[in-house]
Short mmCIF file of C-alpha atoms and ligand atoms in Angstrom, two decimals:
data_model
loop_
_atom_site.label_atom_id
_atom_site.label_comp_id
_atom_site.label_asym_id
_atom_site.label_seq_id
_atom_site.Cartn_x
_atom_site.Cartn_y
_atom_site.Cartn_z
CA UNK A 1 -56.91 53.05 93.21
CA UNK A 2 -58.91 49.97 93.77
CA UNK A 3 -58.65 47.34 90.90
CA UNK A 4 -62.28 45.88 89.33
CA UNK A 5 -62.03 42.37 90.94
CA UNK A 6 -61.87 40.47 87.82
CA UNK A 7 -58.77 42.47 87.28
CA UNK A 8 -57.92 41.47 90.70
CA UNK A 9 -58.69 37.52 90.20
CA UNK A 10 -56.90 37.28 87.51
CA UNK A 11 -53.73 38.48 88.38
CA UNK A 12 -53.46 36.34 91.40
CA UNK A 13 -54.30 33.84 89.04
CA UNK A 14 -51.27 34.72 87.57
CA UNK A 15 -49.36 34.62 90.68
CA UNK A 16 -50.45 31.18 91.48
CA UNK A 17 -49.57 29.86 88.28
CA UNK A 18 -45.46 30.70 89.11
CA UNK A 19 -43.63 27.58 89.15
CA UNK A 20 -43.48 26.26 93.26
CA UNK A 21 -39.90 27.12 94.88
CA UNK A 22 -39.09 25.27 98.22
CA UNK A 23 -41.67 25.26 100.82
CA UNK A 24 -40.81 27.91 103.23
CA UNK A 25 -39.21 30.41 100.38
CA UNK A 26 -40.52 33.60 99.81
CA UNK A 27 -42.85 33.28 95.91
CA UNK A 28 -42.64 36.07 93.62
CA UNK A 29 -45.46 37.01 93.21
CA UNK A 30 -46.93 35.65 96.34
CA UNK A 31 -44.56 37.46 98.96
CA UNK A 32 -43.87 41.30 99.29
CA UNK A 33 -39.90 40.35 99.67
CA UNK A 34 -39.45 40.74 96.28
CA UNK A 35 -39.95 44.52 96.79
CA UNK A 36 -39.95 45.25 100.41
CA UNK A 37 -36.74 44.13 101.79
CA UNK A 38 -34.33 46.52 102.55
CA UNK A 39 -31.40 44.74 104.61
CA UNK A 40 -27.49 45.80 102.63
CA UNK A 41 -26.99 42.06 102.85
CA UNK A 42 -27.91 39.50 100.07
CA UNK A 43 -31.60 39.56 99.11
CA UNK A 44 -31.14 35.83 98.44
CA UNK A 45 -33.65 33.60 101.15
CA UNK A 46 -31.64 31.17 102.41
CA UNK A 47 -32.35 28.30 100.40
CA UNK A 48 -31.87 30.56 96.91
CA UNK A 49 -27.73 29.05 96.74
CA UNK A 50 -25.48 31.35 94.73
CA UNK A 51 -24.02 27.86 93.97
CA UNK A 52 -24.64 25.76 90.50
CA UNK A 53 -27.75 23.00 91.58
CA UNK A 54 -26.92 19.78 89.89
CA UNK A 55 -29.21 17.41 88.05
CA UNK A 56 -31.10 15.27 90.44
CA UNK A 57 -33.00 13.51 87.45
CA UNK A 58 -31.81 11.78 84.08
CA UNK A 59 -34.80 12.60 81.77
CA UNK A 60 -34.80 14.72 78.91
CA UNK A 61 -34.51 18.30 79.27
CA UNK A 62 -37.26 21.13 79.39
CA UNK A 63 -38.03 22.48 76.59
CA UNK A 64 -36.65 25.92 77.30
CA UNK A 65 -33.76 24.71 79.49
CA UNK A 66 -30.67 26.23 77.87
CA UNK A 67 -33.03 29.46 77.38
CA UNK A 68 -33.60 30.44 81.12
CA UNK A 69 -29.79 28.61 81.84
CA UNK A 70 -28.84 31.88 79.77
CA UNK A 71 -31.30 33.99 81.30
CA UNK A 72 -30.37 32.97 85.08
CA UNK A 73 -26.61 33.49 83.83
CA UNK A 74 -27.12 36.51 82.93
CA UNK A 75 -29.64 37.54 85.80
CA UNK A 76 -26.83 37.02 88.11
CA UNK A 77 -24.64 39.31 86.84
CA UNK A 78 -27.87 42.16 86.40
CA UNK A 79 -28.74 40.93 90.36
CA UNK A 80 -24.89 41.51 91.48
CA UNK A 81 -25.13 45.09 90.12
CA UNK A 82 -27.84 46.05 92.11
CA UNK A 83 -26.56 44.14 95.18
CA UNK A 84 -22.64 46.03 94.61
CA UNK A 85 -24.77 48.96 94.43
CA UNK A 86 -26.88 48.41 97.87
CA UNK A 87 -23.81 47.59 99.50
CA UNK A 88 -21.56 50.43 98.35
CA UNK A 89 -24.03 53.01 98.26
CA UNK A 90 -26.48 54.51 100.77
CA UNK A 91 -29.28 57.92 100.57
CA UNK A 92 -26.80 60.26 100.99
CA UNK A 93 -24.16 58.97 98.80
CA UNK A 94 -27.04 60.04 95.69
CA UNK A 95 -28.59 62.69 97.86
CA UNK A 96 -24.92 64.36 98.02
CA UNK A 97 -24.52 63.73 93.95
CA UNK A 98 -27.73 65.82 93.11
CA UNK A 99 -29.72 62.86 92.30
CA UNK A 100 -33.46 62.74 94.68
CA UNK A 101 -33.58 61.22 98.11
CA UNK A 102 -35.52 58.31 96.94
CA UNK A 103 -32.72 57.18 94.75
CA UNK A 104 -31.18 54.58 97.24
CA UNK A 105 -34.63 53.44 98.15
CA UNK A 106 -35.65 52.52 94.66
CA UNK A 107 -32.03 50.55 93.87
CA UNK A 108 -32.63 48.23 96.56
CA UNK A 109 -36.04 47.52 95.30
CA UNK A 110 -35.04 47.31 92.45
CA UNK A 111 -32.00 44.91 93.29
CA UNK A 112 -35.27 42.84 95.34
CA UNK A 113 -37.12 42.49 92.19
CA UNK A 114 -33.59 41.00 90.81
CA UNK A 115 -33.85 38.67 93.48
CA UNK A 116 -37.04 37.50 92.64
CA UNK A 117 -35.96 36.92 89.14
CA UNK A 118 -33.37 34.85 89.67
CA UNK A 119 -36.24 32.66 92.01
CA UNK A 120 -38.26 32.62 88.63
CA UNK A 121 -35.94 31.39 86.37
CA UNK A 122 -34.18 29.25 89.01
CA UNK A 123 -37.72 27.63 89.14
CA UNK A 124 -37.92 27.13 85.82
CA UNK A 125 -35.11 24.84 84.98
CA UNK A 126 -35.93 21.54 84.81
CA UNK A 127 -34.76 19.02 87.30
CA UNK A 128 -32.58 17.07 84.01
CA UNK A 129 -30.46 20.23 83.71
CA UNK A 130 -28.11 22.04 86.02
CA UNK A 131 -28.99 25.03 87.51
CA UNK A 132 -25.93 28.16 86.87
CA UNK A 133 -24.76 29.45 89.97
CA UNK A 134 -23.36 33.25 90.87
CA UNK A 135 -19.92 34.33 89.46
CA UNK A 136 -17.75 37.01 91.07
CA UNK A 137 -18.81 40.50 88.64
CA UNK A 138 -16.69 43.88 88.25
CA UNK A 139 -18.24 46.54 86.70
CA UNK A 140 -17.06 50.03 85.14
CA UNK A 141 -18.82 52.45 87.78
CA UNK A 142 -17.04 55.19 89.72
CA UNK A 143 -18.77 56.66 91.85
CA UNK A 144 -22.97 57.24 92.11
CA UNK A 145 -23.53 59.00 88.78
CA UNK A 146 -21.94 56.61 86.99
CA UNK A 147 -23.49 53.81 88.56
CA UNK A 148 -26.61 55.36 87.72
CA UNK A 149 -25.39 55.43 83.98
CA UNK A 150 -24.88 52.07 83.77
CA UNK A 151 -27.99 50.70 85.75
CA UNK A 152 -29.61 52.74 82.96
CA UNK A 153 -28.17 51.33 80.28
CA UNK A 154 -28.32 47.70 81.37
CA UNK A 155 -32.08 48.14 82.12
CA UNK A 156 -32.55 49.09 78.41
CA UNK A 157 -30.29 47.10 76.98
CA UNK A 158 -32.41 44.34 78.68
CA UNK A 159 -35.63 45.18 76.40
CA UNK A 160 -33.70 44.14 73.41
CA UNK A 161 -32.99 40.70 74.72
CA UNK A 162 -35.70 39.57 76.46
CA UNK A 163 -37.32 40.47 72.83
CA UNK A 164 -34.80 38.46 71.25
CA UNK A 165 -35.27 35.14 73.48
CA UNK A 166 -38.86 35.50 73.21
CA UNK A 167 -38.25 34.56 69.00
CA UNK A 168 -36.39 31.68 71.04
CA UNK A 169 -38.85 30.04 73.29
CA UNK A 170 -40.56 26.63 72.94
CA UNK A 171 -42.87 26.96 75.46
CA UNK A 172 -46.50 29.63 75.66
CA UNK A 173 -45.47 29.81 79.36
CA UNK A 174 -41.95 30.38 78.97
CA UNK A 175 -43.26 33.33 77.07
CA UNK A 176 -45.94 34.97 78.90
CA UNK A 177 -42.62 34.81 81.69
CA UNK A 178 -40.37 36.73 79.33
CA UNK A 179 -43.21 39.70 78.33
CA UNK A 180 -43.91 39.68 82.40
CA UNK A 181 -40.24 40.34 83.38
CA UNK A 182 -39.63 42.57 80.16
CA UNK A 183 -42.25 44.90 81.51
CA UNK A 184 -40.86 44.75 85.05
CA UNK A 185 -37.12 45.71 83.13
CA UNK A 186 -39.22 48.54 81.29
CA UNK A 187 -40.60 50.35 84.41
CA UNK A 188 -36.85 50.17 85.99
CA UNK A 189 -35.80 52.17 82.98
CA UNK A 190 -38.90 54.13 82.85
CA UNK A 191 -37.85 55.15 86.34
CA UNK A 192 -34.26 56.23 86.02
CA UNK A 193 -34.61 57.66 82.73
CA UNK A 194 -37.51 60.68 84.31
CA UNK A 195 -36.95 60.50 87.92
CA UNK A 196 -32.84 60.26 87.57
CA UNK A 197 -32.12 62.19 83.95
CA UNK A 198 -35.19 63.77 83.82
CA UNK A 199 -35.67 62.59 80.12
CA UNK A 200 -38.58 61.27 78.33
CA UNK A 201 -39.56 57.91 79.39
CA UNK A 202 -40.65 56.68 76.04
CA UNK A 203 -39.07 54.82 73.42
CA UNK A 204 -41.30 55.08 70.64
CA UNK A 205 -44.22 52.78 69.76
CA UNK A 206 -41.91 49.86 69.87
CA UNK A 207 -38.59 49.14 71.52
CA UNK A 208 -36.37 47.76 69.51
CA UNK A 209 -36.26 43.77 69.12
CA UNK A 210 -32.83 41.85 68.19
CA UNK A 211 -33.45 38.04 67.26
CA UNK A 212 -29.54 36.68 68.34
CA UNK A 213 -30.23 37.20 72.24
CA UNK A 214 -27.09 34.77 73.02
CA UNK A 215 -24.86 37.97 71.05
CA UNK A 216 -26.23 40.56 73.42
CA UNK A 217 -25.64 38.39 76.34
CA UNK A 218 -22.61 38.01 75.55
CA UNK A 219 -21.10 41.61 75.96
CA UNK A 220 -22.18 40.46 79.85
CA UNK A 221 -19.32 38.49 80.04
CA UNK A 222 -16.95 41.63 79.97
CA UNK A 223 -18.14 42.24 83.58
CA UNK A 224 -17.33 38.43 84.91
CA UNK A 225 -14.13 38.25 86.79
CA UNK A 226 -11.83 35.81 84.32
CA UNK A 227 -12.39 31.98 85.86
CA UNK A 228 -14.64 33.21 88.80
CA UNK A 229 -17.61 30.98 87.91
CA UNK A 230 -18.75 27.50 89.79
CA UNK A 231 -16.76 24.83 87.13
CA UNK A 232 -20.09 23.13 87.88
CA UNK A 233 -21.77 26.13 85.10
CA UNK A 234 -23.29 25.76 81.75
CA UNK A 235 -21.04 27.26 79.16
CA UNK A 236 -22.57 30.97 79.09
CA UNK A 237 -24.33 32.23 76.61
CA UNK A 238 -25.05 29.53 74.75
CA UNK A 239 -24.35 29.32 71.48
CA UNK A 240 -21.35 31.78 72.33
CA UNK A 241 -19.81 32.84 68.76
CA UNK A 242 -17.05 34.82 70.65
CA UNK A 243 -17.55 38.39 68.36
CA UNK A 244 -15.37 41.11 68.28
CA UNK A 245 -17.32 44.15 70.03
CA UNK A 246 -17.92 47.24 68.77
CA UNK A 247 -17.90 50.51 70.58
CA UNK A 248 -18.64 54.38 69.30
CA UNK A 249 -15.37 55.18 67.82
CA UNK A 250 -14.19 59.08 68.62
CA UNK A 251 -16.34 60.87 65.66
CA UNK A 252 -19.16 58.17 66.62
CA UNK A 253 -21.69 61.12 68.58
CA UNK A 254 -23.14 61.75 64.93
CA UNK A 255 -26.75 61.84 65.69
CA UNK A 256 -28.51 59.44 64.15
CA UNK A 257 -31.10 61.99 63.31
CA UNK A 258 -28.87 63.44 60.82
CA UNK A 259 -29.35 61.24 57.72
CA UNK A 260 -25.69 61.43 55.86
CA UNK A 261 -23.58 61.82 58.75
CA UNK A 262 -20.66 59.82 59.68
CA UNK A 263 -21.29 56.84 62.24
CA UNK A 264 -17.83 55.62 63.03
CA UNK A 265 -17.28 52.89 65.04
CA UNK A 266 -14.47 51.10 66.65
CA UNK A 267 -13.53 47.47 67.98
CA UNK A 268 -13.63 47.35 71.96
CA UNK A 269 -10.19 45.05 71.67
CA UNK A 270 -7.75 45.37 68.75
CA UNK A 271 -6.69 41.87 68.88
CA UNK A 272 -10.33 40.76 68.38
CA UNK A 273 -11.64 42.23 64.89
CA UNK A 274 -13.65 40.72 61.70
CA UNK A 275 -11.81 39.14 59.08
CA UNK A 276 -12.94 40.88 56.01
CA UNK A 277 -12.54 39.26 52.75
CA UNK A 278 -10.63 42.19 50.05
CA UNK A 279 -13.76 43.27 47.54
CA UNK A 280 -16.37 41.78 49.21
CA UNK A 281 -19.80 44.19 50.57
CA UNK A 282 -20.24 44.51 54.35
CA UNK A 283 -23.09 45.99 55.84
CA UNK A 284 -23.64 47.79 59.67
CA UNK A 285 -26.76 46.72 60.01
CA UNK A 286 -28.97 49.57 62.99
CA UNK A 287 -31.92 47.73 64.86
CA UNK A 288 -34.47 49.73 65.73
CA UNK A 289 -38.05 49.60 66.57
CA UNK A 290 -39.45 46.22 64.69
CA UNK A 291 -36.70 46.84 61.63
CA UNK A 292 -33.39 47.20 60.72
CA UNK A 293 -31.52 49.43 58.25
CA UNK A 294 -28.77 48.14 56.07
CA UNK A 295 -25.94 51.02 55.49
CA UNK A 296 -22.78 49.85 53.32
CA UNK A 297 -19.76 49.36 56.00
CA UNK A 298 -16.47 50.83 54.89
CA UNK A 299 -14.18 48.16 56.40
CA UNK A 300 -10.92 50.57 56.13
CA UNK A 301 -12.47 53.29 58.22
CA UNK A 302 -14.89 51.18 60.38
CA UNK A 303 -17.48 53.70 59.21
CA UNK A 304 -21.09 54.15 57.59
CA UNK A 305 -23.35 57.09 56.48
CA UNK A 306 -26.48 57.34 58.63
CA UNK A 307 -29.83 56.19 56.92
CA UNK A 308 -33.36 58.16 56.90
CA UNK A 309 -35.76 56.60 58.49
CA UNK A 310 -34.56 56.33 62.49
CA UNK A 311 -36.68 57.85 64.82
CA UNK A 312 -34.48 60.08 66.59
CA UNK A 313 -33.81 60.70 70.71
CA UNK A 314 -36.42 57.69 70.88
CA UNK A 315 -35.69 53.85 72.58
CA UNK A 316 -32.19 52.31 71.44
CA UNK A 317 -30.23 51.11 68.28
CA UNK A 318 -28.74 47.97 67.87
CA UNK A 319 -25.61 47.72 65.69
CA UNK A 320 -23.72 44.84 64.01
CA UNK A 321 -21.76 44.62 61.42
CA UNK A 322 -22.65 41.79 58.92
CA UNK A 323 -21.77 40.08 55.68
CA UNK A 324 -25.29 40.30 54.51
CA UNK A 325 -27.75 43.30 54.24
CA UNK A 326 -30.62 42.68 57.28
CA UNK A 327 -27.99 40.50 59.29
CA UNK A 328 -30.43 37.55 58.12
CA UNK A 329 -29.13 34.82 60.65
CA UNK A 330 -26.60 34.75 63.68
CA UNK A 331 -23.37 33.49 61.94
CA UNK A 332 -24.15 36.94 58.94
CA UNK A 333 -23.20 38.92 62.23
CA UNK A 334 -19.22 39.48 62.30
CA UNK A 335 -19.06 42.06 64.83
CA UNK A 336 -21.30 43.90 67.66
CA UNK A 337 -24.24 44.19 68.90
CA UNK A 338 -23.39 47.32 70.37
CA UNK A 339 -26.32 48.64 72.21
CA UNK A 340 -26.65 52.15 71.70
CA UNK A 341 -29.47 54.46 73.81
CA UNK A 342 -30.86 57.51 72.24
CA UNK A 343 -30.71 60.58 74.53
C1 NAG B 1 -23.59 57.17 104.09
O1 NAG B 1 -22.26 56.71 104.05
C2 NAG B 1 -21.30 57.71 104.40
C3 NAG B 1 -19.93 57.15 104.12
O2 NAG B 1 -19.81 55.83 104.55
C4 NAG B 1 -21.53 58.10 105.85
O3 NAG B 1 -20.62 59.10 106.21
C5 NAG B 1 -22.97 58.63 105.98
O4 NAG B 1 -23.24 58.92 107.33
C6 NAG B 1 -23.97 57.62 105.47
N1 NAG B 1 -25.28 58.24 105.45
C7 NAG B 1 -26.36 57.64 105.88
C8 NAG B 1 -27.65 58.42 105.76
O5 NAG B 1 -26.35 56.52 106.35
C1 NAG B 2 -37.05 64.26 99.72
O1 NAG B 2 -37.10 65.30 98.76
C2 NAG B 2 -38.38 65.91 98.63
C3 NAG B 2 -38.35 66.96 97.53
O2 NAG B 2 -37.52 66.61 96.51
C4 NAG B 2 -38.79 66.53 99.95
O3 NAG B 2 -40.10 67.05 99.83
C5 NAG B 2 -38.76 65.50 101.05
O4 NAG B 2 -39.00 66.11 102.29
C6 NAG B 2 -37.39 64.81 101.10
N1 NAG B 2 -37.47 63.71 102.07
C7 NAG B 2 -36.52 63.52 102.96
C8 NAG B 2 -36.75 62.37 103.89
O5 NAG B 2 -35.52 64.20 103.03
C1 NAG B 3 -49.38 27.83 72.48
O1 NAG B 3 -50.48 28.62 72.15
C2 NAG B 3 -51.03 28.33 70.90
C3 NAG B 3 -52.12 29.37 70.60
O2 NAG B 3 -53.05 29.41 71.66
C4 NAG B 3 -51.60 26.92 70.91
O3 NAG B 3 -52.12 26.60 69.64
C5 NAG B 3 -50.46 25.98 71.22
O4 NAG B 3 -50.97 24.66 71.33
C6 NAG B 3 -49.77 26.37 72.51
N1 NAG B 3 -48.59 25.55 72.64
C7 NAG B 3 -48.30 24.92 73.74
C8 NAG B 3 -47.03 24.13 73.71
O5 NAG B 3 -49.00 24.94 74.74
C1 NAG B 4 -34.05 42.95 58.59
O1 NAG B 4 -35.00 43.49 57.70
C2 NAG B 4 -35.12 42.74 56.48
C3 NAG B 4 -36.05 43.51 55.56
O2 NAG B 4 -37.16 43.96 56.23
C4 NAG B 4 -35.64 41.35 56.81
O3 NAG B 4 -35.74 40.59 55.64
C5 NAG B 4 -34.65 40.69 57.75
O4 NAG B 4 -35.11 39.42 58.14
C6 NAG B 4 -34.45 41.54 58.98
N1 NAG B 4 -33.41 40.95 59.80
C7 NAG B 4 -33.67 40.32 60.93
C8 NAG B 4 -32.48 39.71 61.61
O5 NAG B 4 -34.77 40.27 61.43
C1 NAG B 5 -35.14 22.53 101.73
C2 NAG B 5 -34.44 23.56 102.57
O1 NAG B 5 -33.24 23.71 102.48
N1 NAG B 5 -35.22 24.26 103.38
C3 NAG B 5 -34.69 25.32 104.23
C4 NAG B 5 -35.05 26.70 103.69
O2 NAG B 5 -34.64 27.74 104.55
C5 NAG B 5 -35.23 27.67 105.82
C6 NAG B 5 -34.74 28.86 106.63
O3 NAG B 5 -34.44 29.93 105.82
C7 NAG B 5 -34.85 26.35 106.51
O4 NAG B 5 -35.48 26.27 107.75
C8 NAG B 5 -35.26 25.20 105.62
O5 NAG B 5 -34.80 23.99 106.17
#
């Protein structure tokens, strides 16, 4: 189809206003290797370094530095994924686990438009900050199915914290970035979720929005190899509050479209759990859409009843467990998020 070209003028006005890279890197935005490259090595141009880049000014800080530091942080681990899977994978590997031929074709564009994220937010960290380099990343898959799993649940899981660090942002630009590369995020999910599960694409009229982005980020840090990142780093995320993490405990399938069911849950390590005061009210607080719903947290049994008013199979929950009904501000949060997709 062939755009009106006011349509057409203004979104390479949009592409022209991307932050300039070096001079003979590929632009997002301005260059079809953020999509059309399909070597199994790195989709990194040369001059994109995997390494940490250093301050090479003094001034003050951009506005939004420690924002995309996070973001870049955690876009290397999301880029790695995608690259492990490239690299590990080819058509045939999916073809031969019932998944369609175009599979292994889509994860390595997909794994391109990674690359061209980590050239946007590399770009947009000022000169006064450092720059986070790559880590080494391990993550949970098996084989192609389950690597599928996960790409899908990372891709939505993304939604809820680009969301969150829009709240964050200082800057109009910094968030017009955000809502671009949130969309991008959306149509990877969008794809997976009908061409690999053959589900319904949608996830209501709203995803679902969490304001602490730094708490989702931080369940990224599972998949980073212990002391594998450039000492040169930013601590990542930052603020990190270190929370205990929650996972579906064994009776935790309860459909949340079944107001009064059981929703237990269950702390990912046992040495890592809240410390809840004797007599005092705790609250797992569910995320969803543009609100949240407060249920009373039984600390002995890790367990709460499931509230009306979820929409059900639709988008993605966000649990925590807080001290305060509506998890009001980061430090009521005592445990979680857990990131939970609706099927
Ligand atoms: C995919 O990889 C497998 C195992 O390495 C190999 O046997 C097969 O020929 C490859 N298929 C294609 C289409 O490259
Ligand atoms: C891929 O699968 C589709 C149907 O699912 C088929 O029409 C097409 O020929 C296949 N392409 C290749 C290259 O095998
Ligand atoms: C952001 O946009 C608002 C609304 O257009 C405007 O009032 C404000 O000055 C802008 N802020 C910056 C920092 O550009
Ligand atoms: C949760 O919802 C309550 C009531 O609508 C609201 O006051 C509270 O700010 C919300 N929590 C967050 C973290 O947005
Ligand atoms: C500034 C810089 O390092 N530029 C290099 C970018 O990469 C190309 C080749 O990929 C080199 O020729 C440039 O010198």
């Amino acid at each position: 189809m062939l755009l009106p070209i006011s349509l057409v003028s203004a979104l390479s006005g949009l592409a022209l206003a991307v932050p300039v890279l070096q001079e003979c890197d590929p632009q997002p935005g301005e260059s079809s290797y953020y999509s059309d490259y399909r070597g199994k090595a790195d989709a990194l141009p040369a001059n994109i370094t995997k390494a940490p880049i250093l301050p090479t000014t003094k001034g003050k800080a951009g506005a939004d530095d420690v924002l995309f530091q996070n973001l870049l942080s955690a876009e290397w681990a999301i880029y790695s994924f995608y690259q492990q899977g490239v690299e590990r994978f080819n058509t045939s590997a999916f073809v031969d686990a019932g998944f369609p031929n175009t599979t292994y074709d889509r994860i390595s564009e997909i794994r391109d438009n990674e690359a061209g994220h980590l050239a946007i937010f590399q770009a947009q960290i000022s000169s006064s900050s450092t720059t986070p380099g790559a880590c080494q990343y391990e993550y949970p898959y098996t084989d192609a199915a389950s690597y599928l799993e996960l790409q899908t649940l990372l891709e939505v899981s993304s939604m809820a914290f680009l969301t969150g660090l829009i709240l964050q942002a200082s800057l109009n630009a910094s968030k017009a970035a955000l809502l671009a590369i949130s969309a991008v995020e959306s149509r990877h999910n969008t794809w997976s979720l009908l061409d690999i599960w053959h589900r319904s694409p949608f996830a209501g009229p709203a995803d679902t929005t969490f304001p602490y982005a730094h708490q989702i980020l931080e369940t990224t840090t599972l998949f980073i190899v212990p002391r594998s990142c450039p000492a040169a780093n930013p601590a990542y995320p930052n603020p990190s509050q270190k929370l205990p993490q929650l996972q579906l405990g064994s009776k935790g399938s309860a459909s949340l479209d079944q107001p009064g069911a059981v929703l237990q849950m269950a702390y990912l390590d046992p040495h890592n759990v809240p410390r809840f005061q004797p007599g005092r009210q705790y609250w797992l607080v569910a995320f969803h859409g543009l609100a949240n719903h407060s249920m009373p947290f039984d600390v002995g049994t890790a367990s709460a009843v499931v509230p009306e008013g979820i929409e059900p199979h639709k988008g993605i929950v966000v649990f925590v467990v807080a001290d305060c009904a509506g998890a009001p501000t980061a430090r009521s949060v005592l445990a979680g998020p857990l990131v939970v997709r609706l099927v």
